[in-house]
Amino acid sequence: MNKSANVITHDVIVVGAGLAGTWAAMIASREGVTDVGVLSKLHPLRSHSGAAQGGIAGALNNVRPVPDTGPRGPLEQIPPGDDLIDSWELHMFDTIKGSDWLGDQDAIEIMVKDAIDIVYTYEHMGCVFSRTPDGRIAQRRFGGHSAPRANYAADWTGHVLLHTTHEQALKNGVKFYSEWVALDLIVEDNVCKGVIAMEMQTGQLVTMRAKAVMFGTGGYGRAWKITSNAIANTGDGVAIVYNAGVPLMDMEFVQFHPTGLYQHGILMSEACRGEGGYLRNKDGDRFMEKYAPDKMELAPRDLVSRSEQTEIDEGRGIGDDGQGIYLDMTHLGREKILERLPQVRDIALNFVGVDIIDDLCPIQPTAHYSMGGIPANANGQVIANAAGDPVVGLYAAGECACISVHGANRLGTNSLLDASVFGRRSGYAIAEFIKGGAALPEIEGDHLTRTQARITRLKSDPASGKGENWAKIARELKQTMTDDCGIFRSDEGLRRALQKVKELQGRFANAHVMDKSNRFNTDVLGAIETENLLTFSEVIVSSALARTESRGAHSRTDHTKRDDEDWLKHTMAHKTDDGTPELSYKGVNIDWEKYPPQERKY
Ligand SMILES: Cc1cc2nc3c(=O)[nH]c(=O)nc-3n(C[C@H](O)[C@H](O)[C@H](O)COP(=O)(O)OP(=O)(O)OC[C@H]3O[C@@H](n4cnc5c(N)ncnc54)[C@H](O)[C@@H]3O)c2cc1C
């Protein structure tokens, strides 16, 4: 590290200390790049990866359903030498089908093949996975996967993966900047040169120069009212990159998870259904019989969330506002719940006062996962256009990226996998780039002054009669995205949403903060996060409005069918000079012989 007034220099700067960022930093440092700095706006171990509950996918073939007990019967170990039931090929097919054929199949192949190795690598690094009786890594079922391949540590999987990876990065001498916020990205002539960041403790802005910058800034569920995402998941990374002229891809695809805690949105892991939980409407019916007779509650998330919403919209919801559904785990038994789902039991007890051992738990769909993001290739290199030309020195992986392994809908447990596999691959690619002789690029413009001006404006007193608090703008945005850009969408609703987002952007130009101090100013942070929400929400709504079909998590009530003829393509959105997104499209990588598009039925 090299530090002078307002400038810090590293070989590599990673923004984000979740699984994706930490893997990249750990591998780059292990490959001989000793000068790696990682920024995180939270303490690294509070990154959202640590909240993941259910598991990480990988076709290890440790367990199978007990023969003749049906698809939801108990699981048993596969004895050595017996027939295997799972393979990376099956994992690949499930992922492609889950993606509604919008996933890039070359990237998916890399991910599912690497899955087996990455799970064992985690184990060798010290991860405490749950075990089968004979000591192998335990596996459970998850939605849309046709074999039990979710490798888990009770319902603390993300927590143990993140702690293990973080320790290894520390051991390698990676420098963590905890509670530092990236505000802007420096890209000049298609070369990435660093970021402008703020140290929360002092409020000081710093230019962080680097030969390579990697983004692992996570998801952006906070644009909706009900979400499973942590407060920090405000999509800063996607907004920052987009503002710097890099496109965003497939932003219209946002996943709603079927089991957020009623009126809170906090996640009740899909492991609840993986372990055998039922969904019931107010009449006690297991309504999934109607919508996915084969997979029932273990159909993919887009389908289950739509089924729940249909029950709710047709008057069969529960709760004061009729917006809830019951998750029934009362038949699983105390022992299984305490062993496999201790965290979700605590969450339900603490937030809605329900003990899932004895009582039905009220839940509702919750904004959960962002399939779209910063377009990158399978080495994490960010691409500048549909032709795939890289932005020199810029990498992205994890939920903020769109390497397009999830297409239009992600399968549960494929995200910890995606963040780990492509975080690791980014680390190798960055190390190669640096060791290949990458130089520290000179910065031409005065980026820091521009960023400082934004903050000064927020802190200055507005002209009388003008100006409002950013929190009100954020609230209205979340309501709009929930009402008009949620599980079901239509031309009329999306147009309304677009108009409202633009109105809110206009109002934000006069938004201000009450706290004018420098030290740990969360008022300024909240305002900046709100600006980011407004920026990428416009891209989501515009992309959704243009896509006149239903595919995966993007469900249009006025275009109810998938339309491969016109829409088997990725959306790319570029920011234009007047600030509005310009859309173009990019082909999907499909192996037409092996995995041609089919109707998606469960
Ligand atoms: C409740 C919950 C449960 C889940 N369960 C599962 C599961 O069981 N299996 C599965 O596969 N997936 C699961 N997921 C999804 C999965 O956890 C995430 O997609 C994945 O962990 C994302 O990892 P990441 O490294 O991309 O980002 P994150 O872990 O979200 O990390 C983002 C990092 O970026 C930093 N950051 C963000 N903005 C800035 C900024 N402006 N400046 C500096 N730093 C910044 C943050 O501080 C943080 O360190 C779950 C998600 C949630 C919300």
XYZ file of C-alpha atoms and ligand atoms in Angstrom:
655
model
C 0.000 0.000 0.000
C 1.101 3.519 -0.782
C -0.629 6.389 1.021
C -0.443 10.149 0.601
C -3.005 12.860 1.324
C -6.350 11.692 -0.035
C -4.759 9.018 -2.227
C -4.246 5.336 -1.431
C -2.671 2.980 -3.941
C -2.850 -0.813 -4.126
C -2.158 -3.311 -6.881
C -5.711 -4.582 -6.508
C -8.760 -3.046 -4.890
C -11.731 -5.266 -4.208
C -15.007 -3.547 -3.337
C -17.059 -5.933 -1.195
C -16.078 -8.451 1.453
C -18.813 -11.036 0.901
C -17.942 -14.408 -0.559
C -17.233 -13.145 -4.083
C -14.888 -10.338 -3.039
C -13.144 -12.345 -0.337
C -12.490 -15.284 -2.659
C -11.002 -12.970 -5.284
C -8.764 -11.253 -2.713
C -7.709 -14.521 -1.112
C -6.762 -16.155 -4.416
C -5.001 -13.097 -5.887
C -2.905 -12.797 -2.719
C -2.171 -16.519 -2.687
C -1.066 -16.312 -6.321
C 1.638 -13.825 -5.388
C -0.111 -10.446 -5.638
C 0.758 -9.245 -2.169
C -0.793 -5.787 -2.282
C -4.558 -6.353 -2.130
C -7.001 -4.022 -0.374
C -10.660 -4.899 0.271
C -13.269 -2.212 1.005
C -16.466 -3.059 2.821
C -19.122 -0.665 3.962
C -19.858 -3.105 6.790
C -17.565 -5.145 8.952
C -16.623 -7.882 6.432
C -18.271 -10.627 8.457
C -21.581 -8.753 8.417
C -21.748 -9.054 4.615
C -24.992 -10.589 3.404
C -23.274 -13.847 2.413
C -23.153 -14.573 6.129
C -26.963 -14.541 6.288
C -27.345 -17.378 3.782
C -29.020 -20.292 5.413
C -29.935 -23.247 3.245
C -26.837 -24.509 1.453
C -24.401 -24.443 -1.447
C -25.074 -26.610 -4.495
C -22.681 -29.351 -5.637
C -23.418 -32.820 -7.012
C -21.421 -34.767 -4.406
C -23.670 -37.837 -4.463
C -23.602 -38.422 -0.726
C -27.326 -39.086 -0.189
C -30.424 -40.232 -2.092
C -34.132 -40.575 -1.363
C -35.030 -43.844 0.385
C -36.335 -46.073 -2.440
C -40.138 -46.339 -2.774
C -40.931 -43.504 -0.372
C -41.805 -41.013 -3.099
C -40.048 -37.824 -4.133
C -40.411 -36.165 -0.713
C -39.546 -39.243 1.370
C -36.579 -39.440 3.753
C -32.964 -39.403 2.548
C -30.322 -42.077 3.162
C -26.573 -42.310 2.539
C -25.442 -43.806 -0.739
C -23.257 -46.784 0.232
C -19.854 -46.886 -1.495
C -20.089 -48.717 -4.823
C -23.852 -48.154 -5.225
C -25.418 -46.403 -8.218
C -25.003 -42.645 -8.132
C -28.062 -40.485 -8.636
C -26.538 -37.082 -9.321
C -24.014 -35.595 -11.744
C -22.787 -32.195 -12.885
C -24.763 -32.809 -16.099
C -28.013 -33.140 -14.139
C -27.114 -30.049 -12.103
C -26.459 -28.262 -15.392
C -29.807 -29.233 -16.878
C -31.692 -28.195 -13.720
C -29.920 -24.818 -13.765
C -30.662 -24.204 -17.449
C -34.301 -25.151 -16.973
C -34.494 -23.026 -13.817
C -33.079 -20.083 -15.807
C -35.923 -20.477 -18.339
C -33.181 -20.944 -20.968
C -31.781 -17.439 -20.527
C -28.643 -18.636 -18.699
C -25.417 -18.764 -20.726
C -24.734 -22.475 -20.950
C -20.942 -22.232 -21.265
C -20.767 -20.328 -17.953
C -23.239 -22.708 -16.306
C -21.076 -25.663 -17.314
C -18.040 -24.094 -15.655
C -20.013 -23.407 -12.480
C -21.573 -26.841 -12.002
C -18.300 -28.661 -12.773
C -16.411 -26.442 -10.304
C -19.159 -26.941 -7.709
C -17.881 -30.288 -6.512
C -14.330 -29.031 -6.114
C -15.309 -25.813 -4.364
C -17.356 -27.640 -1.724
C -14.431 -29.950 -0.917
C -12.071 -26.955 -0.976
C -14.268 -25.266 1.635
C -14.134 -28.420 3.712
C -10.351 -28.563 3.475
C -10.145 -24.896 4.503
C -11.984 -25.845 7.701
C -15.713 -25.398 7.009
C -17.914 -27.239 9.483
C -20.551 -28.793 7.240
C -23.380 -30.914 8.671
C -22.631 -34.616 8.271
C -24.246 -37.898 7.289
C -23.984 -40.629 9.943
C -20.864 -42.035 8.223
C -19.172 -38.624 8.235
C -19.660 -37.385 4.676
C -20.997 -33.890 3.933
C -24.787 -33.900 4.424
C -27.040 -32.805 1.554
C -30.666 -31.709 1.422
C -33.255 -31.075 -1.271
C -33.841 -27.613 -2.749
C -36.383 -26.197 -5.175
C -35.898 -26.996 -8.862
C -32.988 -29.394 -8.189
C -33.833 -32.951 -9.186
C -31.432 -34.509 -6.657
C -30.552 -33.604 -3.047
C -27.434 -31.512 -3.681
C -27.595 -28.610 -1.211
C -24.505 -29.000 0.985
C -25.216 -27.299 4.288
C -24.154 -26.416 7.810
C -27.515 -26.572 9.650
C -29.148 -23.292 8.558
C -25.937 -21.290 9.021
C -24.269 -22.218 5.742
C -23.302 -18.718 4.587
C -21.992 -17.871 8.037
C -19.523 -20.764 8.106
C -18.434 -20.259 4.479
C -17.794 -16.548 4.979
C -15.893 -16.945 8.250
C -13.664 -19.645 6.762
C -12.862 -17.638 3.633
C -12.259 -14.431 5.586
C -9.773 -16.171 7.884
C -7.830 -17.472 4.892
C -7.726 -14.001 3.314
C -6.432 -12.516 6.581
C -3.808 -15.242 6.783
C -2.620 -14.225 3.287
C -2.112 -10.629 4.400
C -5.067 -9.039 2.577
C -5.778 -5.567 3.974
C -9.445 -4.970 4.878
C -10.870 -1.443 4.983
C -13.857 -2.002 7.231
C -16.657 0.589 7.032
C -15.294 2.284 3.941
C -17.854 3.098 1.240
C -17.111 3.204 -2.476
C -18.933 6.148 -4.033
C -17.655 6.347 -7.600
C -15.659 4.314 -10.088
C -12.909 5.832 -12.195
C -13.003 4.625 -15.796
C -11.249 6.660 -18.489
C -11.020 5.531 -22.127
C -12.298 2.079 -21.199
C -9.548 1.595 -18.594
C -10.516 1.196 -14.949
C -8.194 3.208 -12.707
C -9.640 3.068 -9.209
C -12.511 4.202 -7.002
C -13.467 7.199 -4.898
C -14.278 6.026 -1.394
C -15.334 7.502 1.930
C -14.018 6.398 5.295
C -17.113 6.353 7.495
C -15.174 7.044 10.685
C -13.860 10.388 9.465
C -16.044 11.222 6.478
C -12.873 11.776 4.454
C -12.961 11.094 0.715
C -10.027 9.233 -0.775
C -8.979 8.365 -4.314
C -8.049 4.698 -4.304
C -5.828 3.923 -7.269
C -5.220 0.382 -8.497
C -4.092 -1.666 -11.460
C -7.218 -3.787 -11.124
C -10.552 -3.201 -9.400
C -12.993 -5.967 -8.578
C -16.656 -5.482 -7.574
C -18.360 -7.960 -5.254
C -20.945 -5.571 -3.845
C -23.864 -8.006 -3.625
C -27.579 -7.666 -4.311
C -30.160 -4.901 -4.277
C -33.424 -6.135 -2.771
C -33.733 -2.920 -0.774
C -35.548 -1.273 -3.685
C -38.691 -3.145 -2.495
C -40.763 -2.729 0.651
C -40.712 -6.377 1.684
C -37.270 -7.933 1.191
C -35.044 -10.607 2.669
C -31.992 -8.474 1.966
C -29.854 -6.771 4.592
C -30.191 -3.005 5.033
C -26.873 -2.509 3.231
C -28.043 -4.293 0.046
C -28.727 -1.109 -1.873
C -27.041 -1.977 -5.147
C -24.274 0.606 -4.811
C -21.984 -1.437 -7.037
C -24.339 -1.676 -9.989
C -25.241 2.019 -9.771
C -21.598 3.126 -9.497
C -20.493 1.038 -12.458
C -23.475 2.173 -14.549
C -22.737 5.830 -13.754
C -19.181 5.266 -15.021
C -20.487 4.250 -18.458
C -20.432 0.455 -18.086
C -23.672 -1.298 -19.109
C -25.945 -3.378 -16.873
C -27.424 -6.668 -18.045
C -30.785 -8.427 -17.520
C -31.824 -6.077 -14.732
C -35.536 -6.873 -15.196
C -35.037 -10.291 -13.610
C -35.529 -10.012 -9.851
C -36.413 -13.042 -7.800
C -39.095 -13.083 -5.119
C -38.551 -15.796 -2.529
C -41.737 -17.588 -1.484
C -41.079 -17.631 2.254
C -40.271 -14.254 3.762
C -41.634 -13.783 7.250
C -45.077 -12.148 7.009
C -44.836 -8.328 7.067
C -41.073 -8.453 7.795
C -39.651 -10.143 4.726
C -36.885 -11.817 6.759
C -36.006 -15.083 5.118
C -37.364 -18.414 6.264
C -34.904 -20.538 4.303
C -36.015 -22.709 1.425
C -34.504 -25.457 3.593
C -37.862 -25.320 5.449
C -39.475 -26.786 2.341
C -36.354 -28.794 1.477
C -36.757 -30.571 4.805
C -40.419 -31.253 3.994
C -42.440 -28.141 4.952
C -45.848 -27.488 3.314
C -47.503 -24.304 2.074
C -51.176 -23.806 2.959
C -53.761 -21.139 2.169
C -56.360 -19.836 4.608
C -58.549 -22.888 3.983
C -55.669 -25.199 4.919
C -55.224 -26.444 1.313
C -51.776 -27.392 0.001
C -52.406 -25.240 -3.045
C -49.165 -26.165 -4.852
C -51.035 -29.289 -6.027
C -52.740 -26.991 -8.532
C -49.650 -25.209 -9.806
C -46.802 -27.776 -9.751
C -48.303 -31.224 -9.131
C -44.961 -32.935 -9.564
C -42.522 -30.793 -7.568
C -45.158 -29.252 -5.243
C -43.489 -26.930 -2.694
C -40.098 -27.703 -4.236
C -40.867 -26.118 -7.575
C -38.532 -23.193 -8.383
C -39.008 -19.926 -6.564
C -40.523 -17.875 -9.384
C -43.293 -20.416 -9.798
C -43.989 -20.866 -6.075
C -44.055 -17.091 -5.446
C -46.498 -16.581 -8.324
C -48.687 -19.386 -6.972
C -48.742 -17.787 -3.526
C -49.525 -14.372 -4.989
C -52.372 -15.861 -7.033
C -53.855 -17.445 -3.885
C -53.502 -14.086 -2.110
C -54.991 -12.093 -5.002
C -57.942 -14.502 -5.205
C -58.760 -13.991 -1.520
C -57.246 -17.094 0.030
C -54.428 -15.296 1.883
C -54.101 -15.021 5.654
C -53.421 -12.211 8.127
C -55.064 -8.829 8.695
C -54.377 -7.643 5.169
C -54.835 -11.073 3.556
C -51.289 -10.862 2.147
C -49.899 -13.897 3.976
C -49.706 -17.672 3.475
C -48.957 -20.429 5.994
C -45.708 -22.366 6.094
C -46.494 -25.612 7.896
C -43.593 -27.500 9.490
C -45.518 -28.979 12.400
C -45.200 -32.516 10.978
C -41.372 -32.371 10.837
C -40.911 -32.967 14.551
C -38.983 -31.148 17.248
C -35.752 -33.088 16.804
C -35.371 -32.409 13.074
C -36.232 -28.721 13.460
C -33.755 -28.211 16.306
C -30.997 -30.029 14.436
C -31.474 -28.652 10.923
C -33.430 -25.384 11.228
C -32.462 -23.802 14.561
C -31.977 -20.308 13.118
C -35.307 -20.117 11.296
C -37.069 -21.321 14.460
C -35.447 -18.488 16.427
C -36.346 -15.941 13.737
C -40.030 -16.942 13.787
C -40.092 -16.952 17.589
C -38.468 -13.531 17.849
C -40.259 -11.685 15.057
C -43.805 -13.128 14.932
C -43.945 -15.085 18.200
C -44.576 -18.420 16.486
C -42.844 -21.664 17.430
C -42.639 -23.551 14.132
C -42.441 -26.858 16.021
C -46.104 -26.518 17.060
C -47.659 -23.755 14.968
C -48.182 -22.601 11.395
C -45.834 -19.793 10.449
C -47.185 -16.778 8.505
C -45.053 -15.926 5.474
C -45.301 -13.952 2.230
C -43.187 -13.554 -0.935
C -40.163 -11.305 -0.393
C -37.782 -9.582 -2.841
C -34.703 -11.740 -2.588
C -32.197 -12.044 -5.395
C -31.037 -10.040 -8.389
C -30.274 -12.165 -11.435
C -29.073 -9.183 -13.456
C -26.126 -6.914 -12.809
C -22.695 -5.953 -14.118
C -22.024 -8.049 -17.237
C -18.898 -10.164 -16.915
C -17.365 -13.188 -18.583
C -16.516 -16.433 -16.783
C -13.180 -14.961 -15.622
C -14.994 -12.089 -13.963
C -13.815 -9.585 -16.576
C -16.449 -6.887 -16.964
C -17.573 -6.407 -20.551
C -18.260 -3.054 -22.159
C -20.693 -4.144 -24.877
C -22.609 -6.976 -26.523
C -19.475 -7.999 -28.451
C -17.872 -8.916 -25.128
C -14.979 -6.407 -25.240
C -13.559 -6.118 -21.710
C -13.231 -2.946 -19.658
C -9.491 -3.090 -18.945
C -8.726 -3.792 -15.279
C -12.344 -4.150 -14.098
C -13.765 -7.384 -12.665
C -17.050 -8.387 -11.014
C -18.491 -11.520 -9.435
C -21.226 -12.597 -7.038
C -24.704 -11.154 -6.877
C -23.782 -7.727 -8.299
C -22.459 -9.414 -11.449
C -24.314 -11.010 -14.329
C -22.133 -13.810 -15.639
C -25.522 -15.133 -16.544
C -25.535 -18.487 -14.840
C -29.023 -17.828 -13.439
C -30.671 -16.372 -16.535
C -34.262 -15.398 -15.772
C -34.502 -17.250 -12.441
C -31.937 -18.599 -9.972
C -32.226 -21.960 -8.253
C -31.661 -21.901 -4.489
C -28.079 -22.743 -3.396
C -26.666 -21.757 -6.797
C -25.775 -18.295 -5.534
C -23.287 -19.119 -2.794
C -21.883 -21.352 -5.501
C -21.798 -18.609 -8.141
C -20.150 -16.131 -5.722
C -17.526 -18.691 -4.668
C -16.701 -20.141 -8.093
C -16.549 -16.864 -9.999
C -14.965 -14.997 -7.078
C -12.197 -17.593 -7.191
C -11.873 -17.409 -10.984
C -11.719 -13.596 -10.801
C -8.887 -13.931 -8.289
C -6.880 -16.075 -10.703
C -7.619 -13.755 -13.642
C -6.605 -10.671 -11.637
C -3.362 -12.319 -10.511
C -2.537 -13.179 -14.112
C -3.305 -9.612 -15.214
C -1.071 -8.080 -12.525
C 1.764 -10.569 -12.919
C 1.582 -10.067 -16.675
C 2.932 -6.565 -16.094
C -0.149 -4.354 -15.693
C 0.933 -0.796 -14.879
C -0.730 1.638 -12.520
C -2.783 3.872 -14.844
C -2.554 7.656 -14.494
C -5.847 9.355 -13.687
C -6.653 12.346 -15.898
C -9.855 13.880 -14.489
C -10.578 15.314 -11.039
C -13.003 12.650 -9.894
C -12.698 13.320 -6.193
C -13.893 16.924 -6.545
C -16.986 15.779 -8.418
C -17.867 13.239 -5.728
C -17.182 15.775 -2.979
C -19.563 18.219 -4.690
C -22.399 15.674 -4.433
C -21.895 15.388 -0.688
C -21.525 19.132 -0.192
C -24.806 19.611 -2.048
C -26.574 17.096 0.202
C -25.292 18.889 3.295
C -26.117 22.411 2.136
C -29.388 23.951 3.232
C -32.012 23.852 0.466
C -33.642 26.988 -0.848
C -36.735 27.737 1.213
C -39.765 25.744 0.205
C -37.605 23.268 -1.678
C -35.824 20.226 -0.431
C -37.029 17.201 1.447
C -35.593 14.337 3.411
C -34.238 11.484 1.300
C -35.967 8.883 3.503
C -39.385 9.924 2.197
C -38.161 9.495 -1.376
C -36.784 6.036 -0.542
C -40.117 5.005 1.019
C -42.089 6.076 -2.031
C -39.692 4.268 -4.351
C -40.069 1.001 -2.408
C -43.859 1.295 -2.521
C -43.760 1.918 -6.279
C -41.451 -0.991 -7.012
C -43.660 -3.252 -4.863
C -46.932 -2.144 -6.454
C -45.866 -1.840 -10.082
C -42.632 -3.797 -10.597
C -43.141 -6.830 -8.372
C -44.095 -10.463 -8.957
C -46.676 -9.601 -11.632
C -46.074 -6.738 -14.058
C -47.980 -5.016 -16.847
C -47.440 -2.286 -19.404
C -49.712 0.059 -17.483
C -48.052 -0.584 -14.114
C -44.515 -0.364 -15.462
C -45.250 2.947 -17.214
C -46.618 4.272 -13.942
C -43.492 3.022 -12.150
C -41.181 4.657 -14.684
C -42.928 7.973 -14.357
C -42.751 7.785 -10.571
C -39.053 6.839 -10.535
C -38.300 9.842 -12.747
C -40.363 12.099 -10.490
C -38.439 10.806 -7.468
C -35.106 11.324 -9.236
C -36.162 14.919 -9.857
C -37.080 15.363 -6.210
C -33.794 13.821 -5.114
C -31.968 16.697 -6.791
C -33.303 18.801 -3.887
C -32.987 16.188 -1.159
C -30.811 17.031 1.808
C -29.509 15.588 5.048
C -30.052 16.858 8.592
C -26.683 15.711 9.915
C -23.931 17.988 8.624
C -21.095 16.356 10.554
C -18.256 14.249 9.161
C -17.873 11.452 11.680
C -19.859 8.304 10.860
C -22.554 10.207 9.019
C -25.206 7.579 8.279
C -27.543 10.330 7.071
C -25.207 11.013 4.130
C -24.783 7.278 3.553
C -28.559 6.785 3.464
C -28.937 9.607 0.950
C -26.249 8.171 -1.328
C -27.792 4.714 -1.094
C -31.171 6.174 -2.027
C -29.643 7.841 -5.074
C -28.229 4.447 -6.060
C -31.647 2.780 -5.621
C -33.194 5.409 -7.881
C -30.491 4.935 -10.502
C -30.769 1.182 -10.966
C -34.554 1.040 -10.398
C -34.967 3.080 -13.569
C -32.946 0.435 -15.426
C -35.022 -2.397 -13.933
C -38.329 -0.772 -14.838
C -37.214 0.275 -18.348
C -35.861 -3.205 -19.110
C -39.030 -4.837 -17.765
C -41.261 -2.514 -19.785
C -39.425 -3.344 -22.991
C -39.525 -7.132 -22.472
C -42.981 -8.042 -23.749
C -42.949 -11.677 -22.658
C -43.002 -13.730 -19.447
C -39.822 -15.603 -18.630
C -38.602 -16.850 -15.250
C -39.095 -14.225 -12.585
C -40.285 -11.609 -15.104
C -44.020 -12.247 -15.339
C -46.186 -9.953 -17.472
C -49.972 -10.181 -17.087
C -50.315 -8.670 -20.579
C -47.755 -10.985 -22.231
C -48.176 -14.260 -20.394
C -46.113 -16.542 -22.670
C -42.393 -16.973 -23.142
C -41.458 -15.699 -26.588
C -38.225 -17.303 -27.793
C -38.639 -15.895 -31.267
C -38.252 -12.289 -30.116
C -36.875 -12.451 -26.584
C -34.326 -15.236 -26.231
C -31.689 -12.553 -25.599
C -30.048 -10.596 -22.813
C -30.909 -6.966 -22.173
C -27.980 -4.523 -22.001
C -28.650 -1.032 -20.626
C -26.233 1.882 -21.160
C -26.600 5.230 -19.454
C -27.042 8.000 -22.018
C -25.986 11.635 -21.662
C -29.420 12.705 -20.422
C -29.301 9.957 -17.791
C -31.917 7.606 -19.242
C -31.001 4.012 -20.125
C -30.541 2.975 -23.739
C -31.351 -0.694 -24.296
C -29.638 -3.091 -26.661
C -29.556 -6.870 -26.745
C -27.014 -9.707 -26.644
C -27.386 -13.337 -27.713
C -27.624 -16.228 -25.227
C -24.927 -18.944 -25.354
C -26.879 -22.122 -25.997
C -25.751 -25.625 -26.897
C -28.518 -26.241 -29.436
C -27.723 -29.953 -29.703
C -27.690 -30.783 -26.014
C -29.884 -28.238 -24.275
C -32.268 -26.584 -26.767
C -35.094 -24.530 -25.228
C -38.076 -26.554 -24.004
C -41.335 -25.763 -22.304
C -40.635 -25.322 -18.589
C -42.954 -27.576 -16.563
C -42.639 -28.897 -12.991
C -31.301 -14.139 3.852
C -30.608 -14.730 2.666
C -30.385 -16.098 2.607
C -29.732 -16.645 1.509
N -29.524 -18.001 1.472
C -28.830 -18.542 0.436
C -28.518 -19.939 0.423
O -28.833 -20.696 1.336
N -27.836 -20.416 -0.648
C -27.430 -19.617 -1.682
O -26.809 -20.117 -2.608
N -27.711 -18.291 -1.671
C -28.381 -17.738 -0.642
N -28.643 -16.389 -0.634
C -28.042 -15.531 -1.671
C -26.551 -15.356 -1.377
O -26.334 -15.321 -0.001
C -25.999 -14.080 -1.991
O -26.393 -13.937 -3.314
C -24.466 -14.102 -1.951
O -24.012 -14.425 -0.666
C -23.907 -12.778 -2.414
O -22.530 -12.739 -2.150
P -21.677 -11.490 -2.631
O -20.276 -11.781 -2.228
O -21.966 -11.233 -4.041
O -22.264 -10.250 -1.813
P -22.507 -9.955 -0.261
O -22.221 -11.109 0.603
O -23.855 -9.335 -0.179
O -21.413 -8.866 0.070
C -21.471 -7.569 -0.452
C -20.289 -6.797 0.071
O -20.203 -5.561 -0.607
C -19.947 -4.541 0.319
N -20.433 -3.299 -0.268
C -21.617 -3.050 -0.873
N -21.667 -1.786 -1.305
C -20.484 -1.227 -0.985
C -19.932 0.060 -1.154
N -20.601 1.049 -1.756
N -18.691 0.292 -0.674
C -17.978 -0.683 -0.038
N -18.467 -1.916 0.142
C -19.698 -2.180 -0.317
C -20.648 -4.970 1.581
O -20.105 -4.345 2.718
C -20.346 -6.469 1.554
O -19.084 -6.707 2.122
C -29.308 -15.819 0.452
C -29.527 -14.456 0.503
C -30.197 -13.916 1.588
C -30.473 -12.441 1.587
